[in-house]
PDB file of N, CA and C in Angstrom:
ATOM      1  N   MET A   3      30.652  14.989 -14.837  1.00  0.00           N
ATOM      2  CA  MET A   3      29.503  14.501 -15.573  1.00  0.00           C
ATOM      3  C   MET A   3      28.249  14.755 -14.739  1.00  0.00           C
ATOM      4  N   ALA A   4      27.213  15.192 -15.375  1.00  0.00           N
ATOM      5  CA  ALA A   4      25.954  15.511 -14.704  1.00  0.00           C
ATOM      6  C   ALA A   4      25.148  14.240 -14.439  1.00  0.00           C
ATOM      7  N   THR A   5      24.297  14.285 -13.415  1.00  0.00           N
ATOM      8  CA  THR A   5      23.407  13.166 -13.107  1.00  0.00           C
ATOM      9  C   THR A   5      21.963  13.631 -13.194  1.00  0.00           C
ATOM     10  N   LEU A   6      21.085  12.690 -13.391  1.00  0.00           N
ATOM     11  CA  LEU A   6      19.654  12.968 -13.434  1.00  0.00           C
ATOM     12  C   LEU A   6      19.179  13.361 -12.046  1.00  0.00           C
ATOM     13  N   THR A   7      18.501  14.491 -11.930  1.00  0.00           N
ATOM     14  CA  THR A   7      17.946  14.926 -10.654  1.00  0.00           C
ATOM     15  C   THR A   7      16.515  15.398 -10.872  1.00  0.00           C
ATOM     16  N   GLY A   8      15.778  15.486  -9.788  1.00  0.00           N
ATOM     17  CA  GLY A   8      14.395  15.947  -9.843  1.00  0.00           C
ATOM     18  C   GLY A   8      14.046  16.649  -8.554  1.00  0.00           C
ATOM     19  N   LEU A   9      12.769  17.003  -8.430  1.00  0.00           N
ATOM     20  CA  LEU A   9      12.279  17.643  -7.225  1.00  0.00           C
ATOM     21  C   LEU A   9      11.172  16.802  -6.614  1.00  0.00           C
ATOM     22  N   THR A  10      11.166  16.715  -5.297  1.00  0.00           N
ATOM     23  CA  THR A  10      10.080  16.027  -4.600  1.00  0.00           C
ATOM     24  C   THR A  10       8.858  16.940  -4.578  1.00  0.00           C
ATOM     25  N   PHE A  11       7.721  16.434  -4.123  1.00  0.00           N
ATOM     26  CA  PHE A  11       6.524  17.271  -4.004  1.00  0.00           C
ATOM     27  C   PHE A  11       6.770  18.443  -3.061  1.00  0.00           C
ATOM     28  N   GLY A  12       7.663  18.269  -2.108  1.00  0.00           N
ATOM     29  CA  GLY A  12       7.994  19.335  -1.164  1.00  0.00           C
ATOM     30  C   GLY A  12       8.997  20.342  -1.705  1.00  0.00           C
ATOM     31  N   GLY A  13       9.483  20.109  -2.924  1.00  0.00           N
ATOM     32  CA  GLY A  13      10.420  21.038  -3.543  1.00  0.00           C
ATOM     33  C   GLY A  13      11.882  20.768  -3.256  1.00  0.00           C
ATOM     34  N   LYS A  14      12.198  19.659  -2.602  1.00  0.00           N
ATOM     35  CA  LYS A  14      13.582  19.316  -2.308  1.00  0.00           C
ATOM     36  C   LYS A  14      14.202  18.580  -3.489  1.00  0.00           C
ATOM     37  N   ALA A  15      15.493  18.816  -3.717  1.00  0.00           N
ATOM     38  CA  ALA A  15      16.211  18.121  -4.787  1.00  0.00           C
ATOM     39  C   ALA A  15      16.321  16.639  -4.454  1.00  0.00           C
ATOM     40  N   TRP A  16      16.176  15.805  -5.468  1.00  0.00           N
ATOM     41  CA  TRP A  16      16.231  14.355  -5.288  1.00  0.00           C
ATOM     42  C   TRP A  16      16.974  13.741  -6.461  1.00  0.00           C
ATOM     43  N   THR A  17      17.889  12.839  -6.174  1.00  0.00           N
ATOM     44  CA  THR A  17      18.621  12.127  -7.211  1.00  0.00           C
ATOM     45  C   THR A  17      18.209  10.659  -7.158  1.00  0.00           C
ATOM     46  N   PRO A  18      17.484  10.188  -8.175  1.00  0.00           N
ATOM     47  CA  PRO A  18      17.074   8.786  -8.167  1.00  0.00           C
ATOM     48  C   PRO A  18      18.276   7.856  -8.328  1.00  0.00           C
ATOM     49  N   LYS A  19      18.189   6.700  -7.686  1.00  0.00           N
ATOM     50  CA  LYS A  19      19.234   5.678  -7.814  1.00  0.00           C
ATOM     51  C   LYS A  19      18.563   4.416  -8.317  1.00  0.00           C
ATOM     52  N   PHE A  20      18.979   3.990  -9.482  1.00  0.00           N
ATOM     53  CA  PHE A  20      18.326   2.891 -10.190  1.00  0.00           C
ATOM     54  C   PHE A  20      18.945   1.536  -9.842  1.00  0.00           C
ATOM     55  N   LEU A  21      18.102   0.503  -9.835  1.00  0.00           N
ATOM     56  CA  LEU A  21      18.558  -0.845  -9.516  1.00  0.00           C
ATOM     57  C   LEU A  21      19.595  -1.288 -10.551  1.00  0.00           C
ATOM     58  N   GLU A  22      20.757  -1.665 -10.049  1.00  0.00           N
ATOM     59  CA  GLU A  22      21.872  -2.044 -10.911  1.00  0.00           C
ATOM     60  C   GLU A  22      22.164  -3.543 -10.827  1.00  0.00           C
ATOM     61  N   ALA A  23      22.084  -4.100  -9.624  1.00  0.00           N
ATOM     62  CA  ALA A  23      22.402  -5.517  -9.440  1.00  0.00           C
ATOM     63  C   ALA A  23      21.745  -6.056  -8.172  1.00  0.00           C
ATOM     64  N   ILE A  24      21.592  -7.387  -8.137  1.00  0.00           N
ATOM     65  CA  ILE A  24      21.106  -8.085  -6.951  1.00  0.00           C
ATOM     66  C   ILE A  24      22.118  -9.175  -6.629  1.00  0.00           C
ATOM     67  N   ASP A  25      22.610  -9.181  -5.407  1.00  0.00           N
ATOM     68  CA  ASP A  25      23.585 -10.179  -4.970  1.00  0.00           C
ATOM     69  C   ASP A  25      22.849 -11.489  -4.678  1.00  0.00           C
ATOM     70  N   LEU A  26      22.975 -12.447  -5.590  1.00  0.00           N
ATOM     71  CA  LEU A  26      22.247 -13.716  -5.454  1.00  0.00           C
ATOM     72  C   LEU A  26      22.704 -14.532  -4.256  1.00  0.00           C
ATOM     73  N   ALA A  27      23.940 -14.346  -3.833  1.00  0.00           N
ATOM     74  CA  ALA A  27      24.455 -15.090  -2.677  1.00  0.00           C
ATOM     75  C   ALA A  27      23.804 -14.614  -1.375  1.00  0.00           C
ATOM     76  N   ARG A  28      23.387 -13.354  -1.340  1.00  0.00           N
ATOM     77  CA  ARG A  28      22.773 -12.800  -0.134  1.00  0.00           C
ATOM     78  C   ARG A  28      21.251 -12.886  -0.154  1.00  0.00           C
ATOM     79  N   CYS A  29      20.661 -12.942  -1.350  1.00  0.00           N
ATOM     80  CA  CYS A  29      19.200 -12.943  -1.486  1.00  0.00           C
ATOM     81  C   CYS A  29      18.609 -14.236  -0.921  1.00  0.00           C
ATOM     82  N   ILE A  30      17.545 -14.093  -0.113  1.00  0.00           N
ATOM     83  CA  ILE A  30      16.875 -15.262   0.464  1.00  0.00           C
ATOM     84  C   ILE A  30      15.549 -15.568  -0.245  1.00  0.00           C
ATOM     85  N   GLY A  31      15.233 -14.793  -1.283  1.00  0.00           N
ATOM     86  CA  GLY A  31      14.025 -15.046  -2.065  1.00  0.00           C
ATOM     87  C   GLY A  31      12.726 -14.813  -1.321  1.00  0.00           C
ATOM     88  N   CYS A  32      12.728 -13.887  -0.382  1.00  0.00           N
ATOM     89  CA  CYS A  32      11.528 -13.639   0.430  1.00  0.00           C
ATOM     90  C   CYS A  32      10.422 -12.937  -0.360  1.00  0.00           C
ATOM     91  N   GLY A  33      10.784 -12.199  -1.407  1.00  0.00           N
ATOM     92  CA  GLY A  33       9.802 -11.536  -2.251  1.00  0.00           C
ATOM     93  C   GLY A  33       9.333 -10.178  -1.763  1.00  0.00           C
ATOM     94  N   ARG A  34       9.905  -9.662  -0.696  1.00  0.00           N
ATOM     95  CA  ARG A  34       9.473  -8.354  -0.180  1.00  0.00           C
ATOM     96  C   ARG A  34       9.693  -7.254  -1.211  1.00  0.00           C
ATOM     97  N   CYS A  35      10.837  -7.289  -1.868  1.00  0.00           N
ATOM     98  CA  CYS A  35      11.135  -6.259  -2.870  1.00  0.00           C
ATOM     99  C   CYS A  35      10.177  -6.361  -4.056  1.00  0.00           C
ATOM    100  N   LEU A  36       9.865  -7.579  -4.451  1.00  0.00           N
ATOM    101  CA  LEU A  36       8.944  -7.804  -5.564  1.00  0.00           C
ATOM    102  C   LEU A  36       7.560  -7.244  -5.254  1.00  0.00           C
ATOM    103  N   LYS A  37       7.103  -7.466  -4.023  1.00  0.00           N
ATOM    104  CA  LYS A  37       5.783  -6.966  -3.611  1.00  0.00           C
ATOM    105  C   LYS A  37       5.765  -5.446  -3.498  1.00  0.00           C
ATOM    106  N   THR A  38       6.887  -4.860  -3.127  1.00  0.00           N
ATOM    107  CA  THR A  38       6.971  -3.408  -2.950  1.00  0.00           C
ATOM    108  C   THR A  38       7.016  -2.674  -4.278  1.00  0.00           C
ATOM    109  N   CYS A  39       7.703  -3.251  -5.240  1.00  0.00           N
ATOM    110  CA  CYS A  39       7.865  -2.609  -6.548  1.00  0.00           C
ATOM    111  C   CYS A  39       6.663  -2.928  -7.430  1.00  0.00           C
ATOM    112  N   GLY A  40       5.956  -1.907  -7.827  1.00  0.00           N
ATOM    113  CA  GLY A  40       4.794  -2.102  -8.692  1.00  0.00           C
ATOM    114  C   GLY A  40       5.111  -1.937 -10.164  1.00  0.00           C
ATOM    115  N   ARG A  41       6.386  -1.933 -10.520  1.00  0.00           N
ATOM    116  CA  ARG A  41       6.790  -1.642 -11.886  1.00  0.00           C
ATOM    117  C   ARG A  41       7.306  -2.860 -12.655  1.00  0.00           C
ATOM    118  N   GLY A  42       7.319  -4.032 -12.027  1.00  0.00           N
ATOM    119  CA  GLY A  42       7.759  -5.241 -12.728  1.00  0.00           C
ATOM    120  C   GLY A  42       9.239  -5.274 -13.031  1.00  0.00           C
ATOM    121  N   VAL A  43      10.033  -4.649 -12.190  1.00  0.00           N
ATOM    122  CA  VAL A  43      11.483  -4.589 -12.405  1.00  0.00           C
ATOM    123  C   VAL A  43      12.138  -5.937 -12.107  1.00  0.00           C
ATOM    124  N   MET A  44      11.643  -6.647 -11.098  1.00  0.00           N
ATOM    125  CA  MET A  44      12.274  -7.893 -10.648  1.00  0.00           C
ATOM    126  C   MET A  44      11.385  -9.101 -10.875  1.00  0.00           C
ATOM    127  N   ALA A  45      12.018 -10.277 -10.839  1.00  0.00           N
ATOM    128  CA  ALA A  45      11.294 -11.551 -10.955  1.00  0.00           C
ATOM    129  C   ALA A  45      11.964 -12.573 -10.050  1.00  0.00           C
ATOM    130  N   LEU A  46      11.165 -13.454  -9.475  1.00  0.00           N
ATOM    131  CA  LEU A  46      11.671 -14.525  -8.619  1.00  0.00           C
ATOM    132  C   LEU A  46      11.976 -15.727  -9.502  1.00  0.00           C
ATOM    133  N   ARG A  47      13.221 -16.223  -9.435  1.00  0.00           N
ATOM    134  CA  ARG A  47      13.629 -17.347 -10.276  1.00  0.00           C
ATOM    135  C   ARG A  47      14.268 -18.444  -9.429  1.00  0.00           C
ATOM    136  N   GLY A  48      14.126 -19.669  -9.891  1.00  0.00           N
ATOM    137  CA  GLY A  48      14.682 -20.813  -9.190  1.00  0.00           C
ATOM    138  C   GLY A  48      16.120 -21.103  -9.569  1.00  0.00           C
ATOM    139  N   LEU A  49      16.885 -21.585  -8.591  1.00  0.00           N
ATOM    140  CA  LEU A  49      18.263 -22.023  -8.812  1.00  0.00           C
ATOM    141  C   LEU A  49      18.365 -23.495  -8.446  1.00  0.00           C
ATOM    142  N   ASN A  50      19.156 -24.244  -9.220  1.00  0.00           N
ATOM    143  CA  ASN A  50      19.391 -25.645  -8.874  1.00  0.00           C
ATOM    144  C   ASN A  50      20.618 -25.755  -7.966  1.00  0.00           C
ATOM    145  N   GLU A  51      21.027 -26.962  -7.641  1.00  0.00           N
ATOM    146  CA  GLU A  51      22.154 -27.183  -6.726  1.00  0.00           C
ATOM    147  C   GLU A  51      23.461 -26.607  -7.256  1.00  0.00           C
ATOM    148  N   GLU A  52      23.597 -26.517  -8.589  1.00  0.00           N
ATOM    149  CA  GLU A  52      24.817 -25.989  -9.204  1.00  0.00           C
ATOM    150  C   GLU A  52      24.803 -24.466  -9.316  1.00  0.00           C
ATOM    151  N   GLY A  53      23.700 -23.846  -8.904  1.00  0.00           N
ATOM    152  CA  GLY A  53      23.588 -22.397  -8.985  1.00  0.00           C
ATOM    153  C   GLY A  53      23.139 -21.896 -10.337  1.00  0.00           C
ATOM    154  N   GLU A  54      22.569 -22.778 -11.151  1.00  0.00           N
ATOM    155  CA  GLU A  54      22.074 -22.402 -12.479  1.00  0.00           C
ATOM    156  C   GLU A  54      20.578 -22.127 -12.394  1.00  0.00           C
ATOM    157  N   PHE A  55      20.119 -21.174 -13.201  1.00  0.00           N
ATOM    158  CA  PHE A  55      18.685 -20.867 -13.232  1.00  0.00           C
ATOM    159  C   PHE A  55      17.917 -22.005 -13.894  1.00  0.00           C
ATOM    160  N   VAL A  56      16.756 -22.328 -13.323  1.00  0.00           N
ATOM    161  CA  VAL A  56      15.878 -23.361 -13.879  1.00  0.00           C
ATOM    162  C   VAL A  56      14.463 -22.806 -13.979  1.00  0.00           C
ATOM    163  N   ASP A  57      13.695 -23.333 -14.911  1.00  0.00           N
ATOM    164  CA  ASP A  57      12.312 -22.910 -15.088  1.00  0.00           C
ATOM    165  C   ASP A  57      11.460 -23.433 -13.945  1.00  0.00           C
ATOM    166  N   ASP A  58      10.386 -22.709 -13.656  1.00  0.00           N
ATOM    167  CA  ASP A  58       9.475 -23.109 -12.583  1.00  0.00           C
ATOM    168  C   ASP A  58       8.808 -24.455 -12.857  1.00  0.00           C
ATOM    169  N   GLU A  59       8.725 -24.846 -14.137  1.00  0.00           N
ATOM    170  CA  GLU A  59       8.125 -26.134 -14.465  1.00  0.00           C
ATOM    171  C   GLU A  59       8.971 -27.298 -13.939  1.00  0.00           C
ATOM    172  N   GLU A  60      10.262 -27.040 -13.733  1.00  0.00           N
ATOM    173  CA  GLU A  60      11.182 -28.062 -13.233  1.00  0.00           C
ATOM    174  C   GLU A  60      11.303 -27.930 -11.711  1.00  0.00           C
ATOM    175  N   ASP A  61      10.162 -27.922 -11.029  1.00  0.00           N
ATOM    176  CA  ASP A  61      10.097 -27.716  -9.581  1.00  0.00           C
ATOM    177  C   ASP A  61      11.002 -28.655  -8.786  1.00  0.00           C
ATOM    178  N   ASP A  62      11.139 -29.887  -9.235  1.00  0.00           N
ATOM    179  CA  ASP A  62      11.936 -30.858  -8.489  1.00  0.00           C
ATOM    180  C   ASP A  62      13.426 -30.533  -8.516  1.00  0.00           C
ATOM    181  N   GLU A  63      13.864 -29.690  -9.456  1.00  0.00           N
ATOM    182  CA  GLU A  63      15.275 -29.322  -9.549  1.00  0.00           C
ATOM    183  C   GLU A  63      15.614 -28.047  -8.781  1.00  0.00           C
ATOM    184  N   ILE A  64      14.600 -27.310  -8.329  1.00  0.00           N
ATOM    185  CA  ILE A  64      14.844 -26.031  -7.669  1.00  0.00           C
ATOM    186  C   ILE A  64      15.336 -26.240  -6.242  1.00  0.00           C
ATOM    187  N   GLU A  65      16.529 -25.722  -5.994  1.00  0.00           N
ATOM    188  CA  GLU A  65      17.138 -25.783  -4.662  1.00  0.00           C
ATOM    189  C   GLU A  65      16.651 -24.606  -3.807  1.00  0.00           C
ATOM    190  N   ARG A  66      16.625 -23.417  -4.422  1.00  0.00           N
ATOM    191  CA  ARG A  66      16.134 -22.214  -3.747  1.00  0.00           C
ATOM    192  C   ARG A  66      15.752 -21.186  -4.798  1.00  0.00           C
ATOM    193  N   LYS A  67      15.009 -20.171  -4.378  1.00  0.00           N
ATOM    194  CA  LYS A  67      14.611 -19.102  -5.289  1.00  0.00           C
ATOM    195  C   LYS A  67      15.306 -17.806  -4.880  1.00  0.00           C
ATOM    196  N   VAL A  68      15.631 -17.016  -5.899  1.00  0.00           N
ATOM    197  CA  VAL A  68      16.280 -15.724  -5.681  1.00  0.00           C
ATOM    198  C   VAL A  68      15.626 -14.678  -6.589  1.00  0.00           C
ATOM    199  N   MET A  69      15.804 -13.421  -6.223  1.00  0.00           N
ATOM    200  CA  MET A  69      15.276 -12.321  -7.019  1.00  0.00           C
ATOM    201  C   MET A  69      16.284 -11.963  -8.097  1.00  0.00           C
ATOM    202  N   THR A  70      15.778 -11.678  -9.298  1.00  0.00           N
ATOM    203  CA  THR A  70      16.617 -11.251 -10.407  1.00  0.00           C
ATOM    204  C   THR A  70      16.029  -9.982 -11.027  1.00  0.00           C
ATOM    205  N   ILE A  71      16.831  -9.281 -11.792  1.00  0.00           N
ATOM    206  CA  ILE A  71      16.346  -8.104 -12.509  1.00  0.00           C
ATOM    207  C   ILE A  71      15.740  -8.574 -13.816  1.00  0.00           C
ATOM    208  N   ALA A  72      14.453  -8.303 -14.005  1.00  0.00           N
ATOM    209  CA  ALA A  72      13.741  -8.744 -15.200  1.00  0.00           C
ATOM    210  C   ALA A  72      13.583  -7.612 -16.213  1.00  0.00           C
ATOM    211  N   ASN A  73      13.267  -6.411 -15.737  1.00  0.00           N
ATOM    212  CA  ASN A  73      13.022  -5.261 -16.614  1.00  0.00           C
ATOM    213  C   ASN A  73      13.661  -4.014 -16.005  1.00  0.00           C
ATOM    214  N   ALA A  74      14.965  -3.889 -16.142  1.00  0.00           N
ATOM    215  CA  ALA A  74      15.700  -2.777 -15.530  1.00  0.00           C
ATOM    216  C   ALA A  74      15.195  -1.416 -16.009  1.00  0.00           C
ATOM    217  N   ALA A  75      14.734  -1.340 -17.241  1.00  0.00           N
ATOM    218  CA  ALA A  75      14.268  -0.067 -17.796  1.00  0.00           C
ATOM    219  C   ALA A  75      13.005   0.448 -17.099  1.00  0.00           C
ATOM    220  N   ASN A  76      12.300  -0.420 -16.372  1.00  0.00           N
ATOM    221  CA  ASN A  76      11.085  -0.002 -15.662  1.00  0.00           C
ATOM    222  C   ASN A  76      11.371   0.657 -14.313  1.00  0.00           C
ATOM    223  N   CYS A  77      12.614   0.571 -13.847  1.00  0.00           N
ATOM    224  CA  CYS A  77      12.981   1.128 -12.537  1.00  0.00           C
ATOM    225  C   CYS A  77      12.897   2.652 -12.579  1.00  0.00           C
ATOM    226  N   ILE A  78      12.257   3.240 -11.549  1.00  0.00           N
ATOM    227  CA  ILE A  78      12.146   4.694 -11.466  1.00  0.00           C
ATOM    228  C   ILE A  78      13.122   5.294 -10.453  1.00  0.00           C
ATOM    229  N   GLY A  79      13.946   4.465  -9.838  1.00  0.00           N
ATOM    230  CA  GLY A  79      14.990   4.959  -8.949  1.00  0.00           C
ATOM    231  C   GLY A  79      14.549   5.330  -7.554  1.00  0.00           C
ATOM    232  N   CYS A  80      13.429   4.786  -7.082  1.00  0.00           N
ATOM    233  CA  CYS A  80      12.898   5.163  -5.767  1.00  0.00           C
ATOM    234  C   CYS A  80      13.584   4.430  -4.604  1.00  0.00           C
ATOM    235  N   GLU A  81      14.235   3.315  -4.885  1.00  0.00           N
ATOM    236  CA  GLU A  81      14.934   2.486  -3.896  1.00  0.00           C
ATOM    237  C   GLU A  81      14.021   1.853  -2.854  1.00  0.00           C
ATOM    238  N   ALA A  82      12.731   1.752  -3.138  1.00  0.00           N
ATOM    239  CA  ALA A  82      11.805   1.112  -2.196  1.00  0.00           C
ATOM    240  C   ALA A  82      12.201  -0.344  -1.956  1.00  0.00           C
ATOM    241  N   CYS A  83      12.697  -1.007  -2.984  1.00  0.00           N
ATOM    242  CA  CYS A  83      13.102  -2.411  -2.841  1.00  0.00           C
ATOM    243  C   CYS A  83      14.211  -2.566  -1.800  1.00  0.00           C
ATOM    244  N   SER A  84      15.132  -1.637  -1.787  1.00  0.00           N
ATOM    245  CA  SER A  84      16.235  -1.688  -0.817  1.00  0.00           C
ATOM    246  C   SER A  84      15.761  -1.465   0.608  1.00  0.00           C
ATOM    247  N   ARG A  85      14.788  -0.606   0.766  1.00  0.00           N
ATOM    248  CA  ARG A  85      14.317  -0.292   2.109  1.00  0.00           C
ATOM    249  C   ARG A  85      13.604  -1.464   2.774  1.00  0.00           C
ATOM    250  N   VAL A  86      13.026  -2.385   2.005  1.00  0.00           N
ATOM    251  CA  VAL A  86      12.313  -3.510   2.601  1.00  0.00           C
ATOM    252  C   VAL A  86      13.134  -4.801   2.623  1.00  0.00           C
ATOM    253  N   CYS A  87      14.291  -4.801   1.987  1.00  0.00           N
ATOM    254  CA  CYS A  87      15.112  -6.018   1.912  1.00  0.00           C
ATOM    255  C   CYS A  87      15.815  -6.301   3.241  1.00  0.00           C
ATOM    256  N   PRO A  88      15.570  -7.482   3.830  1.00  0.00           N
ATOM    257  CA  PRO A  88      16.222  -7.804   5.105  1.00  0.00           C
ATOM    258  C   PRO A  88      17.704  -8.133   4.957  1.00  0.00           C
ATOM    259  N   LYS A  89      18.164  -8.403   3.747  1.00  0.00           N
ATOM    260  CA  LYS A  89      19.563  -8.785   3.519  1.00  0.00           C
ATOM    261  C   LYS A  89      20.369  -7.715   2.793  1.00  0.00           C
ATOM    262  N   ASN A  90      19.706  -6.600   2.424  1.00  0.00           N
ATOM    263  CA  ASN A  90      20.384  -5.495   1.742  1.00  0.00           C
ATOM    264  C   ASN A  90      21.214  -5.984   0.542  1.00  0.00           C
ATOM    265  N   CYS A  91      20.570  -6.730  -0.340  1.00  0.00           N
ATOM    266  CA  CYS A  91      21.314  -7.335  -1.451  1.00  0.00           C
ATOM    267  C   CYS A  91      21.212  -6.586  -2.773  1.00  0.00           C
ATOM    268  N   GLN A  92      20.486  -5.458  -2.810  1.00  0.00           N
ATOM    269  CA  GLN A  92      20.393  -4.682  -4.038  1.00  0.00           C
ATOM    270  C   GLN A  92      21.473  -3.602  -4.088  1.00  0.00           C
ATOM    271  N   THR A  93      21.959  -3.348  -5.299  1.00  0.00           N
ATOM    272  CA  THR A  93      22.905  -2.267  -5.545  1.00  0.00           C
ATOM    273  C   THR A  93      22.221  -1.276  -6.474  1.00  0.00           C
ATOM    274  N   HIS A  94      22.287   0.000  -6.131  1.00  0.00           N
ATOM    275  CA  HIS A  94      21.691   1.053  -6.946  1.00  0.00           C
ATOM    276  C   HIS A  94      22.767   2.037  -7.377  1.00  0.00           C
ATOM    277  N   SER A  95      22.491   2.743  -8.480  1.00  0.00           N
ATOM    278  CA  SER A  95      23.433   3.767  -8.923  1.00  0.00           C
ATOM    279  C   SER A  95      22.674   4.914  -9.580  1.00  0.00           C
ATOM    280  N   GLU A  96      23.301   6.072  -9.552  1.00  0.00           N
ATOM    281  CA  GLU A  96      22.731   7.246 -10.201  1.00  0.00           C
ATOM    282  C   GLU A  96      22.885   7.094 -11.713  1.00  0.00           C
ATOM    283  N   LEU A  97      22.001   7.723 -12.446  1.00  0.00           N
ATOM    284  CA  LEU A  97      22.056   7.705 -13.894  1.00  0.00           C
ATOM    285  C   LEU A  97      22.891   8.886 -14.356  1.00  0.00           C
ATOM    286  N   ALA A  98      24.013   8.598 -15.004  1.00  0.00           N
ATOM    287  CA  ALA A  98      24.874   9.659 -15.501  1.00  0.00           C
ATOM    288  C   ALA A  98      24.351  10.133 -16.857  1.00  0.00           C
ATOM    289  N   LEU A  99      24.241  11.438 -17.001  1.00  0.00           N
ATOM    290  CA  LEU A  99      23.782  12.018 -18.259  1.00  0.00           C
ATOM    291  C   LEU A  99      24.979  12.348 -19.135  1.00  0.00           C
ATOM    292  N   ILE A 100      24.906  11.975 -20.377  1.00  0.00           N
ATOM    293  CA  ILE A 100      25.998  12.229 -21.316  1.00  0.00           C
ATOM    294  C   ILE A 100      25.732  13.550 -22.039  1.00  0.00           C
ATOM    295  N   GLY A 101      26.755  14.365 -22.094  1.00  0.00           N
ATOM    296  CA  GLY A 101      26.609  15.596 -22.880  1.00  0.00           C
ATOM    297  C   GLY A 101      26.891  16.834 -22.155  1.00  0.00           C
TER     298      GLY A 101
END
């Protein structure tokens, strides 16, 4: 099966790897990936003691914050988020082309 590939400005072949998952157990909610990505792919969300997502309005219930994928379709496959993550909690994959 073929994968999506492109060329860098220097003419080298490049295969983008798109954000597939974020390991919530490893994420410390530092926000480095969010600040690096200008495409709105991720969002910082609160978790309660049971590990359930809670709205920011319920501040007293938030145990910790973690990064989540908000708009996966906005990812361009640059992996900048992975390069700045101190916990290496993102998983990326190549886009397989059908046909």
